[in-house]
mmCIF file of C-alpha atoms in Angstrom:
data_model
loop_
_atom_site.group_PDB
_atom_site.id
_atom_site.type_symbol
_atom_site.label_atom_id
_atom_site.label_comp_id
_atom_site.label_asym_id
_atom_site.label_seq_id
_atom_site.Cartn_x
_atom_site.Cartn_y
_atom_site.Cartn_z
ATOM 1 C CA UNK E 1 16.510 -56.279 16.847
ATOM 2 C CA UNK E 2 14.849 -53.756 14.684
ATOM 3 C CA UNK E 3 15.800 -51.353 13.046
ATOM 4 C CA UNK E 4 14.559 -48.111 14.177
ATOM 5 C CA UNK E 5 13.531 -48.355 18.036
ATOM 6 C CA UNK E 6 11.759 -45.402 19.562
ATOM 7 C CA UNK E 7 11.463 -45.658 23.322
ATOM 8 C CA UNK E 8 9.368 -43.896 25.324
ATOM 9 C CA UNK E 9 10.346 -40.712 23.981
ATOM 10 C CA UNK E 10 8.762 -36.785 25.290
ATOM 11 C CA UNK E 11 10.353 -33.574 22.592
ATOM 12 C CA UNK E 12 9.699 -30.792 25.094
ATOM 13 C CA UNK E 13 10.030 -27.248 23.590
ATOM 14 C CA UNK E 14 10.869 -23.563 25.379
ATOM 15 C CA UNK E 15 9.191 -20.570 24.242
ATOM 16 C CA UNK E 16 9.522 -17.634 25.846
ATOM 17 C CA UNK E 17 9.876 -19.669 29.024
ATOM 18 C CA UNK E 18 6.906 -21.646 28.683
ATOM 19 C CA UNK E 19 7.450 -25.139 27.929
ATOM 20 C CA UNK E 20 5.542 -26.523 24.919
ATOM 21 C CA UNK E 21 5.284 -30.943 24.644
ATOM 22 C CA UNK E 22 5.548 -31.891 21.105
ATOM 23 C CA UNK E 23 5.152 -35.587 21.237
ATOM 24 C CA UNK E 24 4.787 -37.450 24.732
ATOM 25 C CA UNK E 25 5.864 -41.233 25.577
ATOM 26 C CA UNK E 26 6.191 -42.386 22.102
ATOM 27 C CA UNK E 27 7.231 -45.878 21.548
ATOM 28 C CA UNK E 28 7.347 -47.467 18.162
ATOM 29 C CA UNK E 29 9.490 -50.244 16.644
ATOM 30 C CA UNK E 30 10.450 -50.281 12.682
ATOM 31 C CA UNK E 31 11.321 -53.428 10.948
ATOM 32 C CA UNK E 32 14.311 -53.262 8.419
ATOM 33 C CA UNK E 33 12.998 -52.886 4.879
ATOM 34 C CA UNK E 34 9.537 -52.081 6.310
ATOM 35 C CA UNK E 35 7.436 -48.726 5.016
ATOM 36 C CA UNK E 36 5.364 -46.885 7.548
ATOM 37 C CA UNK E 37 3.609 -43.754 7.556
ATOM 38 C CA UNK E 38 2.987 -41.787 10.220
ATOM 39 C CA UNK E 39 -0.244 -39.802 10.078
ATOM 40 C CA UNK E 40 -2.886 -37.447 12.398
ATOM 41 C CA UNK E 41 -4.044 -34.294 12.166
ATOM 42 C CA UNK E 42 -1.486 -30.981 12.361
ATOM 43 C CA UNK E 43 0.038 -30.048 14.991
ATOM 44 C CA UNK E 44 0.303 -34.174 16.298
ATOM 45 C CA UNK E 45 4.137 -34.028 16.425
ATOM 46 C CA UNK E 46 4.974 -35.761 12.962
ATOM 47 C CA UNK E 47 7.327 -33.811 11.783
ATOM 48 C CA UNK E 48 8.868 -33.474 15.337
ATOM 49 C CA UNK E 49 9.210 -37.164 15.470
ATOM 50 C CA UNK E 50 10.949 -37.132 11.657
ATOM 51 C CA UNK E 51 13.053 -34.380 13.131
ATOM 52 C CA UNK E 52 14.130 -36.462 15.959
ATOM 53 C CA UNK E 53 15.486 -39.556 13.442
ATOM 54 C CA UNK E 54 16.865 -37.223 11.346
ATOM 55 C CA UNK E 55 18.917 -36.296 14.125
ATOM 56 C CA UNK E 56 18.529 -32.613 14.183
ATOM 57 C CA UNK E 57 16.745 -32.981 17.676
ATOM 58 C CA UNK E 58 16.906 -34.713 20.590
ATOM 59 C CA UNK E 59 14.428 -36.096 23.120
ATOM 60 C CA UNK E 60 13.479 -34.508 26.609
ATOM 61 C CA UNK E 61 13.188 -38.032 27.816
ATOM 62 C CA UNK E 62 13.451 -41.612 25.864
ATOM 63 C CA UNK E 63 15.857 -42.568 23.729
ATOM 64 C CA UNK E 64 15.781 -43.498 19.940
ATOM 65 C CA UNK E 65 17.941 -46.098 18.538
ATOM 66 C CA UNK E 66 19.001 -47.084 14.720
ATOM 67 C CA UNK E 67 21.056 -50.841 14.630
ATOM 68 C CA UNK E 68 21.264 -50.644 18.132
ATOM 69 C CA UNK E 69 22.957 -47.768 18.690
ATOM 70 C CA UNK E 70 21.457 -44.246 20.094
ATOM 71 C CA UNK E 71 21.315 -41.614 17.490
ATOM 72 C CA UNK E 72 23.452 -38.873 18.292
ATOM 73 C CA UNK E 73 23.076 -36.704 15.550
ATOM 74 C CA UNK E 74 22.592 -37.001 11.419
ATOM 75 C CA UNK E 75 24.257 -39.318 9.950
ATOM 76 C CA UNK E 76 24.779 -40.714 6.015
ATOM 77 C CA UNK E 77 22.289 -43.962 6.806
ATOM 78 C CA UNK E 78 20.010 -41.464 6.817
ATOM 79 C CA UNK E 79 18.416 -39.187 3.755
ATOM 80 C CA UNK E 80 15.749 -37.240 4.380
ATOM 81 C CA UNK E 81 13.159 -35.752 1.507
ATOM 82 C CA UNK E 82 11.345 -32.637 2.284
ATOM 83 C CA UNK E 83 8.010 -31.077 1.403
ATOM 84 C CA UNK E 84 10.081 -28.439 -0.447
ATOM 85 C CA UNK E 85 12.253 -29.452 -2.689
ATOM 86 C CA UNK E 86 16.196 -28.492 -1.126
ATOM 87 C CA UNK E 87 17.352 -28.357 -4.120
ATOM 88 C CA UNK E 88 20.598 -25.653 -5.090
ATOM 89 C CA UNK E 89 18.782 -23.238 -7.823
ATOM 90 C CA UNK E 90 22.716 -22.951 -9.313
ATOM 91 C CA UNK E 91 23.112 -26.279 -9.742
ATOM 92 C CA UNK E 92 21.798 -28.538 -12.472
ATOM 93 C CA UNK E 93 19.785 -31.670 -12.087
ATOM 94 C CA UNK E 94 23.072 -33.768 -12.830
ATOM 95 C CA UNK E 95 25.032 -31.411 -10.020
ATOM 96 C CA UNK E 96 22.265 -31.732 -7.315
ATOM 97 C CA UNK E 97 22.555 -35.372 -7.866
ATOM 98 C CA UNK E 98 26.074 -35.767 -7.577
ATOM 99 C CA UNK E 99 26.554 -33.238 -5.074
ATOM 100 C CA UNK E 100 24.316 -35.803 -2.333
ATOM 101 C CA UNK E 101 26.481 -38.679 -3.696
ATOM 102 C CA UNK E 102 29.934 -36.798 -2.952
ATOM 103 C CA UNK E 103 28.432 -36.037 0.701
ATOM 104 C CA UNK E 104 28.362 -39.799 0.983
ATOM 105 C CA UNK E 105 31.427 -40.972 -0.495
ATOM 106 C CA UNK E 106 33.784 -38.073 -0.724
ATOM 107 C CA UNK E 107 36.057 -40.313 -2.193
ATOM 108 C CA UNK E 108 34.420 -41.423 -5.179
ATOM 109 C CA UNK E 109 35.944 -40.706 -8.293
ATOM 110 C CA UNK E 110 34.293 -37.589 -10.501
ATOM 111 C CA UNK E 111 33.294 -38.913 -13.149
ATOM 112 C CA UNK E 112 31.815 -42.422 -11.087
ATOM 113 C CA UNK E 113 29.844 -39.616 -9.587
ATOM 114 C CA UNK E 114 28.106 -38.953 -12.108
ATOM 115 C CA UNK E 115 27.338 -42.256 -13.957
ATOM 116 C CA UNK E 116 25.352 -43.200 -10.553
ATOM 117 C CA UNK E 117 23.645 -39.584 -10.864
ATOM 118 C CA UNK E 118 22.531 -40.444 -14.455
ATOM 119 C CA UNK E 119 21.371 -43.650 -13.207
ATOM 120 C CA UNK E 120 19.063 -42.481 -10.525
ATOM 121 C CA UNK E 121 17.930 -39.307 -12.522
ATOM 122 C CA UNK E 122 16.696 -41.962 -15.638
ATOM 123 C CA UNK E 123 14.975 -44.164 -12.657
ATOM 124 C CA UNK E 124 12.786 -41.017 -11.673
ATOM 125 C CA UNK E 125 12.076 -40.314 -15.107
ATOM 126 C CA UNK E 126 14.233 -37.408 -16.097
ATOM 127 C CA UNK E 127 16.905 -38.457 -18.129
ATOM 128 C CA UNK E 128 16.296 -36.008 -20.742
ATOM 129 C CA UNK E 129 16.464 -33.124 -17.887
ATOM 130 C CA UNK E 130 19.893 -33.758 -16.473
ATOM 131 C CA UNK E 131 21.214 -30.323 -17.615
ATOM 132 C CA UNK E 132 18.115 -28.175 -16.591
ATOM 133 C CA UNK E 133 18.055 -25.933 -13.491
ATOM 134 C CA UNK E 134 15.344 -26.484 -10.994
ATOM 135 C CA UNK E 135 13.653 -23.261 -11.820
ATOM 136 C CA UNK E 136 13.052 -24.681 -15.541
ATOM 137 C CA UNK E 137 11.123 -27.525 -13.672
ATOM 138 C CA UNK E 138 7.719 -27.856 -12.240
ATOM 139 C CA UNK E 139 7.437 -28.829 -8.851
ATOM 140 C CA UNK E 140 6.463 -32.272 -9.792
ATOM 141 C CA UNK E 141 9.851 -32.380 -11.612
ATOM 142 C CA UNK E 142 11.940 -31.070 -8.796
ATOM 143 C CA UNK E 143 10.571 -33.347 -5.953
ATOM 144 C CA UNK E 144 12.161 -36.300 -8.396
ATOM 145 C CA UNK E 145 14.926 -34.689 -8.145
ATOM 146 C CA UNK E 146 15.310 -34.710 -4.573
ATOM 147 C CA UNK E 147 14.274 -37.997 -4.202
ATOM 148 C CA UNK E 148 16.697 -39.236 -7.031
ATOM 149 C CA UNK E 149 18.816 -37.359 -4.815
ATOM 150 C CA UNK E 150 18.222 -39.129 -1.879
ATOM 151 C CA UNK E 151 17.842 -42.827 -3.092
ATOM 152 C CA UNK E 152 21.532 -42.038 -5.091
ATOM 153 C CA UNK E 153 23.358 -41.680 -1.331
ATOM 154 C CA UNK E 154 22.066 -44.953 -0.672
ATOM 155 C CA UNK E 155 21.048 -44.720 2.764
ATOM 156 C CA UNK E 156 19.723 -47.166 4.977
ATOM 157 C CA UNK E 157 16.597 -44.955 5.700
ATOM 158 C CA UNK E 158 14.678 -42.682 3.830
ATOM 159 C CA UNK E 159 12.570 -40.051 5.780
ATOM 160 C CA UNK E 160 10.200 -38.272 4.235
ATOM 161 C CA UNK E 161 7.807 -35.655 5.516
ATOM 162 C CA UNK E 162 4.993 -34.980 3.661
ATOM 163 C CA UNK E 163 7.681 -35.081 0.703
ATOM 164 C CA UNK E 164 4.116 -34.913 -1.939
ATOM 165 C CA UNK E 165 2.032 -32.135 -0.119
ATOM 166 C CA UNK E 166 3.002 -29.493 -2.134
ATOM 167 C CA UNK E 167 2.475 -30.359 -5.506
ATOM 168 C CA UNK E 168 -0.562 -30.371 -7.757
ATOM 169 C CA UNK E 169 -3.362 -33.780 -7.374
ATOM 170 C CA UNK E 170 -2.451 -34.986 -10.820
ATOM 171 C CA UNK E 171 1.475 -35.144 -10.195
ATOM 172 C CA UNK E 172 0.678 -36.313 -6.384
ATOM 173 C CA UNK E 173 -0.541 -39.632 -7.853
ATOM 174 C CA UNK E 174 2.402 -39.812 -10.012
ATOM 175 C CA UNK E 175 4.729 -38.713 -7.259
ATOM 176 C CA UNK E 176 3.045 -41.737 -5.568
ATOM 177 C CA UNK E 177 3.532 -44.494 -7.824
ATOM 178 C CA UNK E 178 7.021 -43.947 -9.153
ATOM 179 C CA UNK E 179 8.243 -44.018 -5.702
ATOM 180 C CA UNK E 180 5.401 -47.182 -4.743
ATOM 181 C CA UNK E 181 7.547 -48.595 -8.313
ATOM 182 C CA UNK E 182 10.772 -47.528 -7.189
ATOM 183 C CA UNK E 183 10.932 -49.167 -3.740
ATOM 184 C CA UNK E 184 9.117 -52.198 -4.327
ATOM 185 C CA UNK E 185 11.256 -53.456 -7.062
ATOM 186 C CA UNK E 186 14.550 -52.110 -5.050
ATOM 187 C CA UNK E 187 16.944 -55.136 -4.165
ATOM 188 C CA UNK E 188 17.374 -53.935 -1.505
ATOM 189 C CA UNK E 189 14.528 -51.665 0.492
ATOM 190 C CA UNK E 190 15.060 -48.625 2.197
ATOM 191 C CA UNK E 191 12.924 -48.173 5.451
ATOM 192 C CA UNK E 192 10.902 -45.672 4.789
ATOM 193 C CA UNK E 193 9.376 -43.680 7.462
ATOM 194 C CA UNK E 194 6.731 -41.636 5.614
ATOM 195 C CA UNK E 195 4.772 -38.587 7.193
ATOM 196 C CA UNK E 196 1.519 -37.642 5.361
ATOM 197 C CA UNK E 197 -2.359 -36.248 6.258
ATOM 198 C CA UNK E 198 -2.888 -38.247 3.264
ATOM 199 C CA UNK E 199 -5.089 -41.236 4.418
ATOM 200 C CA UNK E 200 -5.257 -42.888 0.543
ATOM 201 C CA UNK E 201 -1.422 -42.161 0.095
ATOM 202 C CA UNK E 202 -0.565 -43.971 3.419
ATOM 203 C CA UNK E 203 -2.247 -47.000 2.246
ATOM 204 C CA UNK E 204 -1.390 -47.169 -1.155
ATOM 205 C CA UNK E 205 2.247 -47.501 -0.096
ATOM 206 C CA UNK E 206 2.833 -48.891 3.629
ATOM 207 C CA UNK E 207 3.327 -51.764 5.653
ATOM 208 C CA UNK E 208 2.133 -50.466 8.807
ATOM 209 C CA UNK E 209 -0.190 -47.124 9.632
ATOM 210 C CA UNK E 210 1.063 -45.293 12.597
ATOM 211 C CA UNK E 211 -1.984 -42.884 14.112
ATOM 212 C CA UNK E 212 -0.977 -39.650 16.029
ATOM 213 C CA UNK E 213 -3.274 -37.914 18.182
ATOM 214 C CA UNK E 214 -2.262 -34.144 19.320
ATOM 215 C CA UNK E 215 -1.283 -31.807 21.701
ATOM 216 C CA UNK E 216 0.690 -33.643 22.830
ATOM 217 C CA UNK E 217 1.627 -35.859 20.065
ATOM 218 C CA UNK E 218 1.022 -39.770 20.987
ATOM 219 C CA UNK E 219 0.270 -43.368 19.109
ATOM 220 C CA UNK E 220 -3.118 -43.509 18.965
ATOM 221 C CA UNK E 221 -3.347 -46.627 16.996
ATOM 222 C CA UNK E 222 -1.200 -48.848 14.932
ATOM 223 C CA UNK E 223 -2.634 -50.818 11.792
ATOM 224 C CA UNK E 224 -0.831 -53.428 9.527
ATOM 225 C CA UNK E 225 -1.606 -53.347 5.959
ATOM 226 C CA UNK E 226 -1.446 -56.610 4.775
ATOM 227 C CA UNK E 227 -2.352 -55.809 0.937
ATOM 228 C CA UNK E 228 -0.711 -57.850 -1.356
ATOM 229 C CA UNK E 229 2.478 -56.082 -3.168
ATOM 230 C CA UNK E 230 2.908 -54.810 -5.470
ATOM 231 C CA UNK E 231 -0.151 -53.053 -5.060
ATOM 232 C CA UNK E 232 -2.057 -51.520 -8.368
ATOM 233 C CA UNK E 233 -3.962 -48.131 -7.017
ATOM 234 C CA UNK E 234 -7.568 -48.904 -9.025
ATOM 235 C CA UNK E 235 -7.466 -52.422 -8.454
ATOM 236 C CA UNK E 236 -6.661 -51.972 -4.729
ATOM 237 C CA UNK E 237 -9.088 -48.928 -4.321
ATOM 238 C CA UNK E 238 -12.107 -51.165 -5.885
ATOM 239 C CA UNK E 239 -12.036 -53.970 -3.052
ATOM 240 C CA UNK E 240 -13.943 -54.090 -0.216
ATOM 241 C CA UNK E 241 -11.273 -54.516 1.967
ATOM 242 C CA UNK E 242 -9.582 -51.532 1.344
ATOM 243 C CA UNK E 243 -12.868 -49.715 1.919
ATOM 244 C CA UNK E 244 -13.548 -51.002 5.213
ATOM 245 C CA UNK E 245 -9.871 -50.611 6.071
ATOM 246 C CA UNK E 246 -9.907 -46.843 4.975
ATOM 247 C CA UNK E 247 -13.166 -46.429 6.751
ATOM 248 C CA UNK E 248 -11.550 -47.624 9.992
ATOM 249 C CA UNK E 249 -8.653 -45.661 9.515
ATOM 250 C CA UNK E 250 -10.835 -42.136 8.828
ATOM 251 C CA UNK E 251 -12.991 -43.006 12.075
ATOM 252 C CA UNK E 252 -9.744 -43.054 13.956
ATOM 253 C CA UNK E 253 -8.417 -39.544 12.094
ATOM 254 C CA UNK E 254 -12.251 -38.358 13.465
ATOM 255 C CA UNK E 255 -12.044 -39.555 16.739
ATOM 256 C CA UNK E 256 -9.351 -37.497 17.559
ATOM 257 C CA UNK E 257 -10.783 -34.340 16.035
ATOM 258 C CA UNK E 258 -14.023 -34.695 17.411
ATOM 259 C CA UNK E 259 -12.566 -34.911 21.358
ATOM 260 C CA UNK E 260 -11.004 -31.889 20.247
ATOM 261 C CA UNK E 261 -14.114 -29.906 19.424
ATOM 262 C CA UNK E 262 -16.293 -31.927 22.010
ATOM 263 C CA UNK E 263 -18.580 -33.245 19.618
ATOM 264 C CA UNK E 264 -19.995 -36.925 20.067
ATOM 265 C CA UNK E 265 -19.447 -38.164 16.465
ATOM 266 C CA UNK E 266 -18.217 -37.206 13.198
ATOM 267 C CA UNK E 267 -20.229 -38.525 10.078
ATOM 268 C CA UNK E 268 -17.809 -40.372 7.751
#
């Protein structure tokens, strides 16, 4: 059984009585500990899809199962990372921290609260920020924050939707390999379902490549990424492999776009 099974599932939306299809007859299986991205060009249904695990929507037709059982709304083996950072502008880096943890285990002890917020906030590099407020952080900063956040509640899976796309190049790549870091040396891995447009980010850090096409939103094509882990970006980038398997992977992105504009073919 895996863990996340998506089953033939449509996301209809109304709009001013007109019905709008986000994502049509979408069937994908996760593995448990697996990392896959989910990519395609805007407006593909990516984020719909996320917002269907997360729970906060729920398909036309199809169902979606986590473990076997249908989701029926959010739940705690879920945590989800944003493109925006979510994080409570009163609260320190410590309190946002803790304050996920407590949503998990209400029970926990105060001061156990925050010895596994220090822990998580030193794994994302900010130990010497615990007391700052997110407003005395750059945006590089306060996306560690929300994933320290997330990886502290110690879900089962971590969604993530385009959780990089809004921060500088320089701190993308660094964004990128402290999380690459972070879950390949975990004990125990999350499943990660990742949503990017970032074709170079998807590989660097998946299993498995899941291509969207739009309007409406379906698979297009699903590719395996058997690199070697753990995976070292300029080492990786210099191989021929990766090249042809990026090259294959931006004539798919292409494809899609140039059936949308009715072109023939798109140089590469």
């Amino acid at each position: 059984m895996s863990k996340i099974e998506i089953n033939n599932v449509t996301l209809d939306y109304v709009d001013k009585n007109q019905t709008f299809t986000a994502i049509k007859d979408v069937s994908i299986s996760i593995e448990e500990g697996e990392f896959v991205s989910i990519i395609g060009s805007s407006g593909c249904g990516k984020s719909s899809l996320l917002s269907i695990l997360e729970g906060l929507n729920f398909p036309t037709e199809g169902k979606v199962n986590i473990d076997g059982s249908e989701i029926k709304g959010t739940g705690l083996d879920r945590a989800v990372v944003f493109q925006h950072y979510s994080l409570f502008p009163w609260m320190t880096v410590r309190k946002n921290v803790a304050y996920g943890i407590k949503q998990a285990n209400k029970s926990l002890p105060r001061k156990n609260l925050f010895e596994i917020a220090d822990q998580f906030i030193t794994k994302v590099g900010l130990g010497n920020f615990k007391q700052k407020y997110p407003s005395q952080l750059s945006g590089g900063m306060q996306q560690r924050v929300a994933i320290a956040r997330a990886l502290a509640m110690s879900p089962s899976i971590l969604l993530m939707d385009e959780p990089f796309g809004a921060v500088d190049a320089k701190n993308r790549v660094l964004l990128q390999e402290m999380l690459l870091e972070l879950w390949e040396k975990s004990d125990e891995k999350k499943t990660v379902v990742f949503v990017t447009h970032d074709i170079d980010e998807a590989i660097l850090l998946s299993d498995r490549v899941i291509m969207m096409t739009g309007s409406p939103g379906q698979v297009r094509k699903e590719l395996k990424i058997d690199f070697p882990r753990p995976r070292n970006r300029e080492a990786l980038m210099e191989t021929r492999d990766y090249s042809n398997f990026r090259k294959e992977l931006m004539s798919t992105f292409f494809e899609d776009i140039a059936e949308k504009i009715g072109g023939d073919e798109v140089a590469i």
